Every structure is written in C-alpha cells, then in structure tokens.
Short mmCIF file of C-alpha atoms and ligand atoms in Angstrom, two decimals:
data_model
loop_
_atom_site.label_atom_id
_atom_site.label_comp_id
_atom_site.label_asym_id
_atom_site.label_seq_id
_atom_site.Cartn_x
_atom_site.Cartn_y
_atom_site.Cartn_z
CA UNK A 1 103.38 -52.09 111.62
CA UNK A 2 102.56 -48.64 112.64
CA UNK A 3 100.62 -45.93 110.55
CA UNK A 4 99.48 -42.82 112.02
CA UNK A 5 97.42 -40.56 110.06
CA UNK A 6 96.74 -36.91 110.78
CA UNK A 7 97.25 -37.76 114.69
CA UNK A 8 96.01 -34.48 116.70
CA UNK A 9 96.35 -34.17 120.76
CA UNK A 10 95.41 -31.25 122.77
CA UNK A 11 94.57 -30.31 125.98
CA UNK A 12 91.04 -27.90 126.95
CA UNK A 13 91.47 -25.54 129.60
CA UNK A 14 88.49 -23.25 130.23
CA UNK A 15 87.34 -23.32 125.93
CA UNK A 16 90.79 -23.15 125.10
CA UNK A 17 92.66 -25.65 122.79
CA UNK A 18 96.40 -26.09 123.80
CA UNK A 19 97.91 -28.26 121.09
CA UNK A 20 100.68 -31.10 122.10
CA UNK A 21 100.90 -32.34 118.92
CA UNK A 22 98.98 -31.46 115.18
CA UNK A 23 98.97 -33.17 111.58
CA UNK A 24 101.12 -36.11 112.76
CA UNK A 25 101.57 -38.50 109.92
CA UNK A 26 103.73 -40.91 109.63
CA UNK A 27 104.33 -44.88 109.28
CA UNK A 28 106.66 -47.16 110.59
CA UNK A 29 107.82 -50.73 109.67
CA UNK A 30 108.83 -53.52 111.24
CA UNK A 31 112.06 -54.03 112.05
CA UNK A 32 112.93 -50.24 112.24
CA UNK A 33 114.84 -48.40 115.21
CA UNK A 34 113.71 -45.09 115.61
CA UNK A 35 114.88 -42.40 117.63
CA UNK A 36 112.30 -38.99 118.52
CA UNK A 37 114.11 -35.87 119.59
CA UNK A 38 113.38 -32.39 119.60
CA UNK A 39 113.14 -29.49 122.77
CA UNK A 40 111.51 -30.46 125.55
CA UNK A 41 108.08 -29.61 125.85
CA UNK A 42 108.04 -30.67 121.96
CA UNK A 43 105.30 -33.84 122.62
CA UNK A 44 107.63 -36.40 122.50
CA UNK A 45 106.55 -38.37 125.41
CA UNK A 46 103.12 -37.70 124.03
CA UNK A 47 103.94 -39.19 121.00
CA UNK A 48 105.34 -42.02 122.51
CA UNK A 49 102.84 -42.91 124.74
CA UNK A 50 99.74 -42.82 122.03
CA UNK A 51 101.76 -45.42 120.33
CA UNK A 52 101.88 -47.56 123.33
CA UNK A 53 98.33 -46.79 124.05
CA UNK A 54 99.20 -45.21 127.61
CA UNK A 55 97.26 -42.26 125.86
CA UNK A 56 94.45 -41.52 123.51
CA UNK A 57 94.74 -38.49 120.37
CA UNK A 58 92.12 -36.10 120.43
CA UNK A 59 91.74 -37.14 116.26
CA UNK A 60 93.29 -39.10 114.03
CA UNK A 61 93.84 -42.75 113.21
CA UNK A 62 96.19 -44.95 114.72
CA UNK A 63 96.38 -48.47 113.14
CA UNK A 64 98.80 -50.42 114.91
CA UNK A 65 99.46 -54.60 113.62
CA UNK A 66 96.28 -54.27 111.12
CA UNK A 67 94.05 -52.98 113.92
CA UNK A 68 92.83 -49.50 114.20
CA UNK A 69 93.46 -48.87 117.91
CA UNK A 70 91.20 -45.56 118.16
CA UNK A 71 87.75 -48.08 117.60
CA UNK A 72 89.13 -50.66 119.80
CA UNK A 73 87.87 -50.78 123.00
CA UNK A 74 89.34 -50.95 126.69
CA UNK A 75 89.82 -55.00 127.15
CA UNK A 76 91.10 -55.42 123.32
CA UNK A 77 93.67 -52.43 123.57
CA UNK A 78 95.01 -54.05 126.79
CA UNK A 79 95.15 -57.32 125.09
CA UNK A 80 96.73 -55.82 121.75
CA UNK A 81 99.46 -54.30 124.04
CA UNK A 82 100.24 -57.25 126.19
CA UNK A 83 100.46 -59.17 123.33
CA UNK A 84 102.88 -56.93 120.86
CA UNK A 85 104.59 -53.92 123.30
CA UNK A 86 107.12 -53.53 125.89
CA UNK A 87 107.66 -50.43 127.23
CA UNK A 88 111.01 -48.87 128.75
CA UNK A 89 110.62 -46.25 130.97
CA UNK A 90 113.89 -43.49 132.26
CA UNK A 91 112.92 -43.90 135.71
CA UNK A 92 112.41 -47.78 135.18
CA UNK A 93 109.17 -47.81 137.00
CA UNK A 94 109.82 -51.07 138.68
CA UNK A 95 107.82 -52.56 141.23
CA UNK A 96 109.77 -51.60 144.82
CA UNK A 97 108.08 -54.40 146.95
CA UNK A 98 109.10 -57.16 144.01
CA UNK A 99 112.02 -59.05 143.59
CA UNK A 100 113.76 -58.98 140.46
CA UNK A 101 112.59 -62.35 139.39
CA UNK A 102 108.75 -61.13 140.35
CA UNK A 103 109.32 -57.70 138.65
CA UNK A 104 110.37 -59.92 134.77
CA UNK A 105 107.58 -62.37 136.18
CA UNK A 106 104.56 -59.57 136.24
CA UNK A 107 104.00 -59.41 132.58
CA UNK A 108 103.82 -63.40 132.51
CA UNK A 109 101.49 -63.79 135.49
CA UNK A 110 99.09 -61.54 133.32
CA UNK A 111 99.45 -63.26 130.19
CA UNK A 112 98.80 -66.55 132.02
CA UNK A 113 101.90 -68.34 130.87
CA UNK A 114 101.99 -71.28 132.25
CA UNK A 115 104.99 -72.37 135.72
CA UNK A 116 107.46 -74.35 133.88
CA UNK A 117 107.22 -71.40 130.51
CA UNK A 118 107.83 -68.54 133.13
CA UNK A 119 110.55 -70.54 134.68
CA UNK A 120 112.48 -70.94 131.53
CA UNK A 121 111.78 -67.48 129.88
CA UNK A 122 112.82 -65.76 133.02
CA UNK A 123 115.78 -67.64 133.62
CA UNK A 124 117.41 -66.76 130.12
CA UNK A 125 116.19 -63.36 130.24
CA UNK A 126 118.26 -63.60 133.63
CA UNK A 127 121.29 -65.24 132.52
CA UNK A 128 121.24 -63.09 129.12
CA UNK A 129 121.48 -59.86 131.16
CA UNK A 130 124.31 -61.07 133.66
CA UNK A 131 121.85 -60.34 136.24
CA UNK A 132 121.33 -64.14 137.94
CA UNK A 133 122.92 -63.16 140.80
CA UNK A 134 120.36 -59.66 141.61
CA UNK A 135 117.04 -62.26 141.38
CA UNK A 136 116.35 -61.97 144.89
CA UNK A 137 117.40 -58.39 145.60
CA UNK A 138 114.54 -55.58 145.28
CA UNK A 139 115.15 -52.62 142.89
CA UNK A 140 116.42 -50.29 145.32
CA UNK A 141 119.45 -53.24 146.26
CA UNK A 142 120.84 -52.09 142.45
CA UNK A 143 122.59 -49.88 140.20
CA UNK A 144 120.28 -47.81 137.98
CA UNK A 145 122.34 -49.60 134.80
CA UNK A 146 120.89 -52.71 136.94
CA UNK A 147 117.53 -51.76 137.04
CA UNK A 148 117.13 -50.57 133.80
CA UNK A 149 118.21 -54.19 132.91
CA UNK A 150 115.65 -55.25 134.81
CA UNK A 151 113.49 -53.36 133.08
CA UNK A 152 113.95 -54.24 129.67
CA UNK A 153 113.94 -57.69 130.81
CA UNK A 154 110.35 -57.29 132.30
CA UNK A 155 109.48 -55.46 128.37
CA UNK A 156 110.83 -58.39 126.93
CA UNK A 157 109.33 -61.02 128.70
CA UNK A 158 106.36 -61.59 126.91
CA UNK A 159 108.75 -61.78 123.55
CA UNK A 160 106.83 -58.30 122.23
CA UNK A 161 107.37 -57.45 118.62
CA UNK A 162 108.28 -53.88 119.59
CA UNK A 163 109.99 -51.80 122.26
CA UNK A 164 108.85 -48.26 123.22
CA UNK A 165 111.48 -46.03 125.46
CA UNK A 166 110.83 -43.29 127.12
CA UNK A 167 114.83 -41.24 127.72
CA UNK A 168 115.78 -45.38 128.27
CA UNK A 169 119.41 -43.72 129.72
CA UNK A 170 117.84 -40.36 130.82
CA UNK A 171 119.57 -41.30 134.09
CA UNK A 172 122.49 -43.63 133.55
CA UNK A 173 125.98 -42.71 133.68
CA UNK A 174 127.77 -42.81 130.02
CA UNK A 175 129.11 -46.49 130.55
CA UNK A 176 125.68 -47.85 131.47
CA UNK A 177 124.05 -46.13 128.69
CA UNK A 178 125.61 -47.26 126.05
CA UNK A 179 125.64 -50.92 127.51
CA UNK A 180 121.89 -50.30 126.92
CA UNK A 181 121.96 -48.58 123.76
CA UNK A 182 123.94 -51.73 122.81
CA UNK A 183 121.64 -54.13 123.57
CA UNK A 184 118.64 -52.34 121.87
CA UNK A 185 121.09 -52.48 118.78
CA UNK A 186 121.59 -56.07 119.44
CA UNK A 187 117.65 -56.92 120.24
CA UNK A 188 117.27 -54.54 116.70
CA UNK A 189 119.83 -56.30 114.51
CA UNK A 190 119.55 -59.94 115.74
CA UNK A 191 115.96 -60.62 116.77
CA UNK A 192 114.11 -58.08 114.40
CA UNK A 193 112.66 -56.65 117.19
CA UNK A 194 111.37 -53.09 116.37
CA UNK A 195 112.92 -50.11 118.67
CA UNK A 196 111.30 -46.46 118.98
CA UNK A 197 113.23 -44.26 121.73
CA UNK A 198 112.75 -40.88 122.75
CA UNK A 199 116.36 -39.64 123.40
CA UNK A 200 117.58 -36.12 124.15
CA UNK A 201 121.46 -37.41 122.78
CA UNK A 202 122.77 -37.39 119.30
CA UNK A 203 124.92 -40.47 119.76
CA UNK A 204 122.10 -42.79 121.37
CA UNK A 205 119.92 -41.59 118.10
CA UNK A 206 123.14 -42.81 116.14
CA UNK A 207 122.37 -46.65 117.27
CA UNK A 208 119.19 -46.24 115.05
CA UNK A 209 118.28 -46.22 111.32
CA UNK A 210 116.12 -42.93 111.29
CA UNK A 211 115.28 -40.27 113.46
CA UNK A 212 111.94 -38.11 113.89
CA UNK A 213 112.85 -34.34 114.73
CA UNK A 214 109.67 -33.27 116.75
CA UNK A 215 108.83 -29.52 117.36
CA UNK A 216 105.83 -27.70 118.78
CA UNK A 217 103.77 -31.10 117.87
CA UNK A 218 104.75 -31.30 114.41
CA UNK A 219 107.38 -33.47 112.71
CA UNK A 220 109.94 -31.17 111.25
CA UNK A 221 112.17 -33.99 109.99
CA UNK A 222 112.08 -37.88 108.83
CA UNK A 223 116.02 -38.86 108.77
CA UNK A 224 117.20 -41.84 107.71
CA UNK A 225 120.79 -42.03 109.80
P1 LIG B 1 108.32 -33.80 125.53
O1 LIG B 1 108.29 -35.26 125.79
O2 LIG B 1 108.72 -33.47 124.13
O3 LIG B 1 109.13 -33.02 126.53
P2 LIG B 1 105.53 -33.93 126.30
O4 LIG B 1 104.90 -34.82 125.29
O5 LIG B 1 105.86 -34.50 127.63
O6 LIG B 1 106.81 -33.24 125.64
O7 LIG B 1 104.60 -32.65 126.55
C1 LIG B 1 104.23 -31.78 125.49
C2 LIG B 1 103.34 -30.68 126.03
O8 LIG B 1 102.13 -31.22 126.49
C3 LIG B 1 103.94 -29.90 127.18
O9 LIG B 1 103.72 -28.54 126.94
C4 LIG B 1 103.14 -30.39 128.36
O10 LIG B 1 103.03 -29.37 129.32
C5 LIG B 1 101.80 -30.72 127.75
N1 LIG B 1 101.07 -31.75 128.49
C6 LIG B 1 101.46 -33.04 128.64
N2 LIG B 1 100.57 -33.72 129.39
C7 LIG B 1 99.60 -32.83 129.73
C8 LIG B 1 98.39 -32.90 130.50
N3 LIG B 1 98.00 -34.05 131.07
N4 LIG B 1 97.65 -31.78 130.61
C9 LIG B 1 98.02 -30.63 130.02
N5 LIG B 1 99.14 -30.50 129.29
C10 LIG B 1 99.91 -31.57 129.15
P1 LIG B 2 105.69 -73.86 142.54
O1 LIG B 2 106.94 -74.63 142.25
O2 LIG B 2 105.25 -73.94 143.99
O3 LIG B 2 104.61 -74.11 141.55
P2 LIG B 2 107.11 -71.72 141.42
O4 LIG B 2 108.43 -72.33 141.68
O5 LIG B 2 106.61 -71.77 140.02
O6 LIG B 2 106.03 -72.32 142.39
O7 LIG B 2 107.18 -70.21 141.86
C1 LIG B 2 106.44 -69.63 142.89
C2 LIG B 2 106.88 -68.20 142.97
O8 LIG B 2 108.22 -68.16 143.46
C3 LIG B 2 106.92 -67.55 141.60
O9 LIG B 2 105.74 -66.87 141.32
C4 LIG B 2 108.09 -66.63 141.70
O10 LIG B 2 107.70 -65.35 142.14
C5 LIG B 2 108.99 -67.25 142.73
N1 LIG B 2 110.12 -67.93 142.12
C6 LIG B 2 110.12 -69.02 141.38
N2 LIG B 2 111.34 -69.39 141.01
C7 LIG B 2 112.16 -68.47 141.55
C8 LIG B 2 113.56 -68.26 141.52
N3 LIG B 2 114.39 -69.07 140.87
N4 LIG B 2 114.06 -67.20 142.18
C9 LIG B 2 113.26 -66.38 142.83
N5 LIG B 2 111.92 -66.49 142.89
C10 LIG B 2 111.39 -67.53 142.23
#
C-alpha cells in the first residue's frame, strides 16, 4: 500500500541544509497498524504528514496505492487523498462554526456524494459513536473525548482505506484515550482498515502490530509488537 524509498526532507536556511528526516525506507501493507515514536523533534509529524500528502520530501519516492505521489500533480494528489485517507489530528482541527453533523458532512460535500448517501453514512457514523445526541452542538459544546469522536468520524466518512494520526490522544484524559485507541483496534481488526499513529505512549503503540522508532530523521527500529 505504501512504499517509501530513500525519502529525504530538509529545510534551507541561508545555503544551509537542516535535515528532518534522511534515507527513509520503508513499506507498509494493508491492513497494518503502525505506531511512530521517538523524541520530539525526531520528524515524526514530518513523516506523517508526507504520507498524507500535507507535505512534499525534498527526494525520494513515495508510491502510495500503485501511484507514485511525487509525479502526481496538485488536482490528482487531492483526489488520491480524498479518495483513500483520513486524517486524525491531536487538536482535532474541527470546524468551530459547524455543527457536528456539518463537520462528518464536509468530506462528503467534497466528494459529491449524493443527499440521501450522506444522510445514511452520517447517521451510522453517528449512532456508531454514541454521539446522536451532540449533532447539533458545535465543537466547543463537547468533551475533547467528544470531539475527537467527531473527528474520526469526519476521517471516516468517506470509508478511506487508511487512517493517519497525528498524537490522536495527545490531549485526552486516560479513559478517553483508550476509548479511542479501542476503536482504532476495532476499525483495524474488523474492517481492515489500515492505522499509522504517531504516539508519544508505550501502551497506545501496544494496540498496534509494529512500531517505527524514529530518531534524528532516521528509522532506528522496525518492531513487530
Ligand atoms: P516530531 O513530530 O518528531 O516532534 P517534526 O516532524 O514535527 O518532529 O519536526 C522535526 C524537525 O523539523 C524539528 O526540528 C522541526 O523544528 C523541523 N521543522 C518542521 N517543520 C519545519 C519548517 N516548516 N521549517 C523548518 N523546520 C521545520
Ligand atoms: P434537503 O432535505 O433540503 O435536500 P438535507 O436534509 O439533505 O436537505 O440537508 C440540508 C443540510 O441540513 C445538510 O447539508 C446538513 O448540513 C443539514 N442536515 C441534514 N440532516 C441533518 C440532521 N439530521 N441533523 C442536523 N443537520 C442536518
């Protein structure tokens, strides 16, 4: 599903290279659930984000679903991502001035799915997440366990083949986050759905089936848990 080869990323400031990540390699299947830790500062997030296509390497090949994502242009990366990726964010990033319902509707409205479709997806995605009775409220109205519901349910609305998260319970209390590390287990195990998480905590890595150890932009270690 996902193949990076020799993936390099730095930043230029005034002629001089500073590396965020160098020599990544690595491939990852279908169906996996893969945690990324290491120090902060590591290029993580960096990581994460050129395999949602937030972010372009500086060299290397990314082929992502058969397609080679660095030769694809603006319109068809957009496409390739509305089409496979959902993407979790710590701070949830939800829209303030939306509803619930409109936040899980957004993806939908893009992908022109059709009234009656929307209707239906968002409504189990609703009633599967115990959150019927928030559809109305705006983000700020809930819980931050609440919201990052509502935020997986707006990266699973357009039924992507993978989920990318960014710290997913970064700022959850311990009860919320492992309601949420549950689910991703459960979205994993049950619907094949493939999971990569950047997590700073040994036990949310433990939901997973391999973990990436990440330091100053290299990967130090490939373990399967
Ligand atoms: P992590 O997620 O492991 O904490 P990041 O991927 O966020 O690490 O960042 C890795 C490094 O890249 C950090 O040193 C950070 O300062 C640097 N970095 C990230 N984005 C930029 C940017 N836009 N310009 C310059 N440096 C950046
Ligand atoms: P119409 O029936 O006029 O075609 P829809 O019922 O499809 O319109 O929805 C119009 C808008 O109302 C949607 O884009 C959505 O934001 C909102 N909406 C639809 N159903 C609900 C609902 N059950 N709860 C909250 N908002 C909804």
């Amino acid at each position: 599903m996902i193949e990076l080869k020799n993936i390099e990323k730095y930043y230029a400031t005034k002629g001089v290279k500073h590396y965020v990540l160098r020599h990544v390699s690595t491939s990852i299947k279908q169906g996996e659930f893969v945690s990324i830790m290491g120090p902060s500062g590591a290029g993580k997030s960096t990581l994460l984000n050129i395999l949602g296509m937030l972010e372009e390497p500086t060299y290397g090949s990314y082929e992502f679903m058969g397609e080679d994502v660095t030769t694809l242009n603006e319109r068809k990366r957009i496409e390739l991502y509305r089409n496979h990726i959902g993407f979790v964010f710590q701070a949830y990033h939800l829209i303030d001035e939306m509803t619930v319902y409109e936040n899980i509707e957004a993806p939908l409205l893009y992908k022109k799915i059709g009234g009656s479709e929307r209707k239906s997806r968002i409504a189990d995605l609703l009633d599967r997440f115990n959150i019927v009775a928030k559809k109305d409220l705006f983000p700020n109205q809930l819980s931050g366990g609440q919201q990052q519901l509502v935020g997986i349910a707006r990266a699973l609305a357009a039924q992507p083949s993978i989920i990318l998260a960014d710290e997913p319970t970064g700022n959850l209390q311990s009860a919320q986050a492992e309601e949420i590390m549950n689910l991703f287990q459960k979205l994993n195990k049950e619907e094949g759905i493939t999971i990569i998480q950047v997590t700073h905590s040994e036990k949310n890595a433990q939901y997973g089936n391999r973990i990436l150890h990440i330091a100053d932009g290299v990967i130090k270690e490939d373990l399967v848990v």
